Amino acid sequence: MIIQLEPTISAGQKADLFQQLKAIEVKPAEVSTQFGHYIVGVGKKEFDIRLIGSLPGIRDIHRVSDDYKLVSRKWKVEDTTIDLGGGIRIGTGHFALMAGPCSIESEDQIAKTIEHLKQSGIRIMRGGVYKPRSSPYSFRGLGIDGLKLWYELASKAGIRIITEVMMVEQIEDMLEYVDVFQVGARNAQNFNLLDALGKVDKPVLLKRGISGTMEELLQAAEYIFSNGNERIMLCERGIRTYESAYRNTMDVNAIAMLKAKTHLPVIADPSHGIGIRRFVDKIALASLMAGADGVIMEVHHTPEKAFSDGQQTLSFPEAERLYQQLEMAYQLRSSFES
Ligand code: PEP
Ligand code: MN
């Protein structure tokens, strides 16, 4: 059950509410976010919802049968939109493209990528400065200095930054320079990191774990929301299966299903989803048709020289072609929906 409280609720009214919840054996958790104040109640006993809903100081009450509550569509029917300012929105009606290198490598690379994005009308740039790498000997990113340099160039160009945070300790230093924090697949169930990102007022793009179920992804998002941050996007980036012909198996099913299960925007990452450059466009288009609210992809001025993930990274001309195709596909999808 989710009870949304009026901001004006008095201490006495709240005490009465807790009393009522105790009587029906509901365990309450208080959640305050940048947008609202809620009580999430977990309990099994049958009761008349109106008993609680009619109490003073309560805006509304909903039963949510899913184990995750605040991210469920059973509670919030309308889609959530993430506003990054400057007219940049992510969510239904605002198909979002995010592109950039796997890793931030140099000032020259940042400048070339920004120029490419500007020419294509893309306003969100991805890139890693803290890189989770399978081998400890691989390039691990330029760190906070790389982020500061990137921020300097991107903010001048009106480009927003999405980048991965790997540890709780990095959040504070990164905060000023980041528009969207990415939680990578390897950290999808790092509950301390999720708790901490719930306490900052910056959007979070939460990637599905390499072998994560949809339920686990939604519960991970619930961690962030219940700690106070409603600005969350989910990202399907491929899962590990028995198939070894490609890096990951893009679970297009999950995109369609997540859109039904949650009100949060769902983003597709076809680059990691298949891991092979020549198929990224097809998987991106399939993801869009499955209902994705946006696509995040890896692009580079010279993919064959990229410090990481070059094999799945599009060149600028390849990316430009795909942006146009996605735009056309989005128009087609919109025509089905209207
Ligand atoms: C990335 O975005 O470059 C990345 C490492 O993604 P993932 O966590 O999905 O592997
Ligand atoms: Mn990558």
GROMACS .gro file of C-alpha atoms and ligand atoms in nm:
model
  349
    1MET     CA    1   0.000   0.000   0.000
    2ILE     CA    2   0.117   0.354  -0.072
    3ILE     CA    3  -0.027   0.644   0.122
    4GLN     CA    4   0.060   0.988  -0.006
    5LEU     CA    5   0.052   1.245   0.272
    6GLU     CA    6  -0.052   1.607   0.246
    7PRO     CA    7   0.244   1.836   0.318
    8THR     CA    8   0.031   1.994   0.590
    9ILE     CA    9  -0.027   1.674   0.789
   10SER     CA   10   0.018   1.741   1.161
   11ALA     CA   11   0.217   1.528   1.403
   12GLY     CA   12  -0.105   1.427   1.575
   13GLN     CA   13  -0.267   1.319   1.248
   14LYS     CA   14   0.041   1.117   1.163
   15ALA     CA   15   0.033   0.947   1.500
   16ASP     CA   16  -0.335   0.853   1.439
   17LEU     CA   17  -0.242   0.709   1.101
   18PHE     CA   18   0.036   0.497   1.249
   19GLN     CA   19  -0.208   0.377   1.513
   20GLN     CA   20  -0.455   0.266   1.245
   21LEU     CA   21  -0.182   0.093   1.048
   22LYS     CA   22  -0.070  -0.096   1.357
   23ALA     CA   23  -0.427  -0.213   1.413
   24ILE     CA   24  -0.441  -0.371   1.068
   25GLU     CA   25  -0.087  -0.514   1.105
   26VAL     CA   26   0.069  -0.303   0.831
   27LYS     CA   27   0.440  -0.227   0.869
   28PRO     CA   28   0.494   0.136   0.765
   29ALA     CA   29   0.805   0.292   0.609
   30GLU     CA   30   0.819   0.668   0.572
   31VAL     CA   31   0.958   0.800   0.243
   32SER     CA   32   1.031   1.166   0.166
   33THR     CA   33   1.146   1.255  -0.182
   34GLN     CA   34   1.205   1.579  -0.376
   35PHE     CA   35   0.839   1.554  -0.488
   36GLY     CA   36   0.635   1.397  -0.211
   37HIS     CA   37   0.591   1.241   0.127
   38TYR     CA   38   0.466   0.882   0.145
   39ILE     CA   39   0.405   0.594   0.376
   40VAL     CA   40   0.476   0.258   0.217
   41GLY     CA   41   0.286  -0.011   0.403
   42VAL     CA   42   0.355  -0.381   0.387
   43GLY     CA   43   0.104  -0.624   0.532
   44LYS     CA   44  -0.113  -0.919   0.445
   45LYS     CA   45  -0.430  -0.862   0.644
   46GLU     CA   46  -0.754  -0.778   0.461
   47PHE     CA   47  -0.894  -0.435   0.548
   48ASP     CA   48  -1.119  -0.164   0.409
   49ILE     CA   49  -0.885   0.084   0.237
   50ARG     CA   50  -1.134   0.366   0.304
   51LEU     CA   51  -1.061   0.339   0.677
   52ILE     CA   52  -0.717   0.486   0.610
   53GLY     CA   53  -0.799   0.694   0.304
   54SER     CA   54  -1.058   0.900   0.486
   55LEU     CA   55  -0.822   1.007   0.765
   56PRO     CA   56  -0.722   1.375   0.769
   57GLY     CA   57  -0.384   1.467   0.619
   58ILE     CA   58  -0.396   1.197   0.354
   59ARG     CA   59  -0.393   1.284  -0.013
   60ASP     CA   60  -0.451   0.937  -0.156
   61ILE     CA   61  -0.404   0.571  -0.092
   62HIS     CA   62  -0.345   0.281  -0.329
   63ARG     CA   63  -0.307  -0.089  -0.291
   64VAL     CA   64   0.006  -0.218  -0.468
   65SER     CA   65   0.033  -0.594  -0.484
   66ASP     CA   66   0.384  -0.595  -0.637
   67ASP     CA   67   0.678  -0.644  -0.398
   68TYR     CA   68   0.827  -0.322  -0.533
   69LYS     CA   69   0.586  -0.039  -0.458
   70LEU     CA   70   0.688   0.318  -0.545
   71VAL     CA   71   0.822   0.229  -0.889
   72SER     CA   72   0.512   0.025  -0.974
   73ARG     CA   73   0.260   0.135  -1.231
   74LYS     CA   74  -0.010  -0.006  -1.006
   75TRP     CA   75   0.040   0.303  -0.794
   76LYS     CA   76   0.134   0.568  -1.047
   77VAL     CA   77  -0.045   0.519  -1.376
   78GLU     CA   78   0.096   0.818  -1.565
   79ASP     CA   79   0.451   0.798  -1.701
   80THR     CA   80   0.735   0.970  -1.522
   81THR     CA   81   0.935   1.226  -1.718
   82ILE     CA   82   1.288   1.324  -1.622
   83ASP     CA   83   1.359   1.693  -1.676
   84LEU     CA   84   1.725   1.782  -1.726
   85GLY     CA   85   1.656   2.153  -1.774
   86GLY     CA   86   1.699   2.364  -2.086
   87GLY     CA   87   1.407   2.185  -2.254
   88ILE     CA   88   1.579   1.844  -2.231
   89ARG     CA   89   1.330   1.581  -2.116
   90ILE     CA   90   1.331   1.204  -2.105
   91GLY     CA   91   1.009   1.006  -2.097
   92THR     CA   92   0.692   0.951  -2.295
   93GLY     CA   93   0.661   1.200  -2.578
   94HIS     CA   94   1.029   1.295  -2.552
   95PHE     CA   95   1.229   1.018  -2.717
   96ALA     CA   96   1.584   1.070  -2.591
   97LEU     CA   97   1.909   0.997  -2.765
   98MET     CA   98   2.227   0.978  -2.559
   99ALA     CA   99   2.556   0.911  -2.730
  100GLY     CA  100   2.927   0.928  -2.664
  101PRO     CA  101   3.232   0.715  -2.614
  102CYS     CA  102   3.258   0.420  -2.382
  103SER     CA  103   3.543   0.602  -2.202
  104ILE     CA  104   3.637   0.967  -2.187
  105GLU     CA  105   3.991   0.970  -2.325
  106SER     CA  106   4.116   1.321  -2.404
  107GLU     CA  107   4.019   1.684  -2.458
  108ASP     CA  108   4.037   1.631  -2.833
  109GLN     CA  109   3.802   1.334  -2.817
  110ILE     CA  110   3.553   1.524  -2.598
  111ALA     CA  111   3.558   1.823  -2.833
  112LYS     CA  112   3.508   1.609  -3.144
  113THR     CA  113   3.220   1.420  -2.980
  114ILE     CA  114   3.049   1.740  -2.869
  115GLU     CA  115   3.075   1.880  -3.220
  116HIS     CA  116   2.921   1.562  -3.361
  117LEU     CA  117   2.638   1.568  -3.107
  118LYS     CA  118   2.564   1.934  -3.171
  119GLN     CA  119   2.543   1.876  -3.544
  120SER     CA  120   2.300   1.593  -3.482
  121GLY     CA  121   2.088   1.784  -3.232
  122ILE     CA  122   2.173   1.545  -2.948
  123ARG     CA  123   2.198   1.705  -2.607
  124ILE     CA  124   2.301   1.424  -2.374
  125MET     CA  125   2.654   1.284  -2.390
  126ARG     CA  126   2.758   0.955  -2.234
  127GLY     CA  127   3.109   0.854  -2.134
  128GLY     CA  128   3.286   0.681  -1.851
  129VAL     CA  129   3.553   0.835  -1.631
  130TYR     CA  130   3.540   0.548  -1.382
  131LYS     CA  131   3.537   0.229  -1.586
  132PRO     CA  132   3.447  -0.116  -1.458
  133ARG     CA  133   3.679  -0.338  -1.663
  134SER     CA  134   3.694  -0.715  -1.670
  135SER     CA  135   4.074  -0.699  -1.656
  136PRO     CA  136   4.253  -0.481  -1.398
  137TYR     CA  137   4.520  -0.407  -1.662
  138SER     CA  138   4.275  -0.239  -1.902
  139PHE     CA  139   4.221   0.139  -1.916
  140ARG     CA  140   4.020   0.233  -1.604
  141GLY     CA  141   3.923   0.592  -1.693
  142LEU     CA  142   4.050   0.947  -1.640
  143GLY     CA  143   3.871   0.988  -1.307
  144ILE     CA  144   3.751   1.315  -1.159
  145ASP     CA  145   3.997   1.530  -1.360
  146GLY     CA  146   3.857   1.386  -1.681
  147LEU     CA  147   3.507   1.461  -1.560
  148LYS     CA  148   3.593   1.824  -1.479
  149LEU     CA  149   3.747   1.875  -1.821
  150TRP     CA  150   3.443   1.717  -1.987
  151TYR     CA  151   3.205   1.930  -1.781
  152GLU     CA  152   3.388   2.247  -1.882
  153LEU     CA  153   3.343   2.171  -2.252
  154ALA     CA  154   2.996   2.016  -2.231
  155SER     CA  155   2.835   2.289  -2.023
  156LYS     CA  156   2.955   2.555  -2.269
  157ALA     CA  157   2.785   2.360  -2.548
  158GLY     CA  158   2.460   2.306  -2.355
  159ILE     CA  159   2.526   1.930  -2.348
  160ARG     CA  160   2.423   1.721  -2.047
  161ILE     CA  161   2.653   1.458  -1.898
  162ILE     CA  162   2.567   1.100  -1.811
  163THR     CA  163   2.847   0.903  -1.650
  164GLU     CA  164   2.895   0.601  -1.430
  165VAL     CA  165   2.955   0.624  -1.057
  166MET     CA  166   3.110   0.311  -0.910
  167MET     CA  167   3.143   0.389  -0.541
  168VAL     CA  168   2.952   0.581  -0.275
  169GLU     CA  169   3.269   0.781  -0.202
  170GLN     CA  170   3.277   0.921  -0.558
  171ILE     CA  171   2.929   1.076  -0.546
  172GLU     CA  172   3.014   1.393  -0.357
  173ASP     CA  173   3.310   1.486  -0.579
  174MET     CA  174   3.117   1.408  -0.899
  175LEU     CA  175   2.788   1.572  -0.802
  176GLU     CA  176   2.855   1.919  -0.938
  177TYR     CA  177   2.971   1.791  -1.277
  178VAL     CA  178   2.712   1.525  -1.350
  179ASP     CA  179   2.359   1.557  -1.492
  180VAL     CA  180   2.270   1.188  -1.475
  181PHE     CA  181   2.449   0.927  -1.264
  182GLN     CA  182   2.476   0.589  -1.432
  183VAL     CA  183   2.477   0.276  -1.221
  184GLY     CA  184   2.652   0.010  -1.426
  185ALA     CA  185   2.544  -0.349  -1.473
  186ARG     CA  186   2.809  -0.469  -1.231
  187ASN     CA  187   2.674  -0.245  -0.957
  188ALA     CA  188   2.306  -0.311  -1.020
  189GLN     CA  189   2.265  -0.465  -0.675
  190ASN     CA  190   2.516  -0.255  -0.485
  191PHE     CA  191   2.257  -0.157  -0.229
  192ASN     CA  192   2.485   0.089  -0.049
  193LEU     CA  193   2.541   0.276  -0.375
  194LEU     CA  194   2.167   0.270  -0.451
  195ASP     CA  195   2.085   0.401  -0.101
  196ALA     CA  196   2.336   0.683  -0.147
  197LEU     CA  197   2.201   0.780  -0.490
  198GLY     CA  198   1.858   0.798  -0.333
  199LYS     CA  199   1.985   1.080  -0.118
  200VAL     CA  200   2.099   1.310  -0.400
  201ASP     CA  201   1.877   1.519  -0.625
  202LYS     CA  202   2.026   1.408  -0.957
  203PRO     CA  203   1.865   1.164  -1.200
  204VAL     CA  204   1.994   0.809  -1.206
  205LEU     CA  205   2.009   0.570  -1.500
  206LEU     CA  206   2.004   0.224  -1.350
  207LYS     CA  207   2.131  -0.056  -1.568
  208ARG     CA  208   2.007  -0.410  -1.543
  209GLY     CA  209   2.256  -0.652  -1.390
  210ILE     CA  210   2.436  -0.892  -1.621
  211SER     CA  211   2.218  -1.175  -1.491
  212GLY     CA  212   1.957  -0.961  -1.321
  213THR     CA  213   1.588  -1.036  -1.339
  214MET     CA  214   1.332  -0.766  -1.406
  215GLU     CA  215   1.213  -0.800  -1.048
  216GLU     CA  216   1.568  -0.737  -0.923
  217LEU     CA  217   1.600  -0.432  -1.147
  218LEU     CA  218   1.272  -0.290  -1.019
  219GLN     CA  219   1.368  -0.360  -0.658
  220ALA     CA  220   1.701  -0.184  -0.716
  221ALA     CA  221   1.507   0.119  -0.844
  222GLU     CA  222   1.285   0.094  -0.535
  223TYR     CA  223   1.599   0.134  -0.321
  224ILE     CA  224   1.675   0.468  -0.490
  225PHE     CA  225   1.315   0.593  -0.475
  226SER     CA  226   1.258   0.489  -0.115
  227ASN     CA  227   1.570   0.678  -0.011
  228GLY     CA  228   1.427   0.999  -0.153
  229ASN     CA  229   1.506   1.024  -0.523
  230GLU     CA  230   1.220   0.980  -0.771
  231ARG     CA  231   1.426   1.070  -1.077
  232ILE     CA  232   1.514   0.725  -1.204
  233MET     CA  233   1.543   0.563  -1.549
  234LEU     CA  234   1.588   0.194  -1.611
  235CYS     CA  235   1.821   0.061  -1.877
  236GLU     CA  236   1.813  -0.272  -2.060
  237ARG     CA  237   2.171  -0.344  -2.169
  238GLY     CA  238   2.163  -0.713  -2.247
  239ILE     CA  239   2.191  -1.012  -2.018
  240ARG     CA  240   2.415  -1.315  -2.004
  241THR     CA  241   2.269  -1.628  -2.155
  242TYR     CA  242   2.414  -1.955  -2.288
  243GLU     CA  243   2.467  -1.784  -2.627
  244SER     CA  244   2.827  -1.685  -2.687
  245ALA     CA  245   2.798  -1.562  -3.048
  246TYR     CA  246   2.758  -1.206  -2.918
  247ARG     CA  247   2.865  -1.021  -2.606
  248ASN     CA  248   2.520  -1.011  -2.440
  249THR     CA  249   2.165  -1.100  -2.536
  250MET     CA  250   1.957  -0.784  -2.568
  251ASP     CA  251   1.633  -0.865  -2.389
  252VAL     CA  252   1.387  -0.670  -2.601
  253ASN     CA  253   1.106  -0.850  -2.418
  254ALA     CA  254   1.210  -0.673  -2.100
  255ILE     CA  255   1.162  -0.330  -2.259
  256ALA     CA  256   0.799  -0.399  -2.346
  257MET     CA  257   0.733  -0.559  -2.010
  258LEU     CA  258   0.908  -0.298  -1.800
  259LYS     CA  259   0.696  -0.030  -1.967
  260ALA     CA  260   0.390  -0.215  -1.837
  261LYS     CA  261   0.529  -0.278  -1.488
  262THR     CA  262   0.670   0.064  -1.405
  263HIS     CA  263   0.602   0.433  -1.465
  264LEU     CA  264   0.977   0.503  -1.495
  265PRO     CA  265   1.133   0.574  -1.836
  266VAL     CA  266   1.300   0.272  -1.998
  267ILE     CA  267   1.618   0.326  -2.199
  268ALA     CA  268   1.785   0.077  -2.433
  269ASP     CA  269   2.161   0.029  -2.465
  270PRO     CA  270   2.208  -0.165  -2.789
  271SER     CA  271   2.587  -0.115  -2.786
  272HIS     CA  272   2.640  -0.336  -2.482
  273GLY     CA  273   2.321  -0.525  -2.569
  274ILE     CA  274   2.481  -0.703  -2.862
  275GLY     CA  275   2.839  -0.583  -2.849
  276ILE     CA  276   2.899  -0.594  -3.225
  277ARG     CA  277   2.911  -0.268  -3.421
  278ARG     CA  278   2.737  -0.383  -3.737
  279PHE     CA  279   2.426  -0.497  -3.552
  280VAL     CA  280   2.386  -0.205  -3.311
  281ASP     CA  281   2.151  -0.018  -3.547
  282LYS     CA  282   1.911  -0.311  -3.583
  283ILE     CA  283   1.895  -0.374  -3.210
  284ALA     CA  284   1.845  -0.002  -3.142
  285LEU     CA  285   1.550   0.006  -3.383
  286ALA     CA  286   1.401  -0.312  -3.238
  287SER     CA  287   1.429  -0.164  -2.888
  288LEU     CA  288   1.253   0.152  -2.996
  289MET     CA  289   0.970  -0.050  -3.146
  290ALA     CA  290   0.945  -0.249  -2.822
  291GLY     CA  291   0.864   0.078  -2.645
  292ALA     CA  292   1.195   0.225  -2.525
  293ASP     CA  293   1.182   0.591  -2.420
  294GLY     CA  294   1.536   0.646  -2.538
  295VAL     CA  295   1.855   0.491  -2.665
  296ILE     CA  296   2.204   0.527  -2.520
  297MET     CA  297   2.484   0.429  -2.756
  298GLU     CA  298   2.860   0.431  -2.791
  299VAL     CA  299   3.009   0.653  -3.063
  300HIS     CA  300   3.368   0.761  -3.133
  301HIS     CA  301   3.553   0.964  -3.399
  302THR     CA  302   3.781   0.662  -3.455
  303PRO     CA  303   3.615   0.355  -3.302
  304GLU     CA  304   3.902   0.125  -3.396
  305LYS     CA  305   4.129   0.336  -3.173
  306ALA     CA  306   3.887   0.367  -2.878
  307PHE     CA  307   4.038   0.286  -2.537
  308SER     CA  308   3.744   0.057  -2.458
  309ASP     CA  309   3.454  -0.117  -2.635
  310GLY     CA  310   3.566  -0.010  -2.985
  311GLN     CA  311   3.418  -0.329  -3.134
  312GLN     CA  312   3.065  -0.212  -3.049
  313THR     CA  313   3.118   0.162  -3.103
  314LEU     CA  314   2.972   0.343  -3.405
  315SER     CA  315   3.167   0.592  -3.612
  316PHE     CA  316   3.009   0.937  -3.644
  317PRO     CA  317   2.868   0.871  -3.996
  318GLU     CA  318   2.724   0.536  -3.880
  319ALA     CA  319   2.572   0.705  -3.576
  320GLU     CA  320   2.421   0.988  -3.785
  321ARG     CA  321   2.248   0.735  -4.006
  322LEU     CA  322   2.108   0.559  -3.702
  323TYR     CA  323   1.983   0.882  -3.540
  324GLN     CA  324   1.783   0.949  -3.855
  325GLN     CA  325   1.647   0.598  -3.869
  326LEU     CA  326   1.547   0.618  -3.504
  327GLU     CA  327   1.370   0.945  -3.567
  328MET     CA  328   1.173   0.789  -3.853
  329ALA     CA  329   1.095   0.478  -3.648
  330TYR     CA  330   0.978   0.697  -3.360
  331GLN     CA  331   0.736   0.880  -3.591
  332LEU     CA  332   0.604   0.545  -3.709
  333ARG     CA  333   0.565   0.417  -3.353
  334SER     CA  334   0.386   0.736  -3.252
  335SER     CA  335   0.143   0.684  -3.539
  336PHE     CA  336   0.058   0.335  -3.403
  337GLU     CA  337   0.000   0.478  -3.057
  338SER     CA  338  -0.223   0.767  -3.153
  339PEP     C1  339   2.920   0.141  -2.012
  339PEP     O1  340   2.815   0.204  -2.022
  339PEP     O2  341   3.025   0.168  -2.075
  339PEP     C2  342   2.920   0.019  -1.927
  339PEP     C3  343   3.030  -0.025  -1.867
  339PEP     O3  344   2.798  -0.038  -1.922
  339PEP     P1  345   2.746  -0.169  -1.846
  339PEP     O4  346   2.749  -0.136  -1.701
  339PEP     O5  347   2.610  -0.188  -1.902
  339PEP     O6  348   2.839  -0.281  -1.882
  340MN      MN  349   3.120   0.046  -2.280
   0.00000   0.00000   0.00000
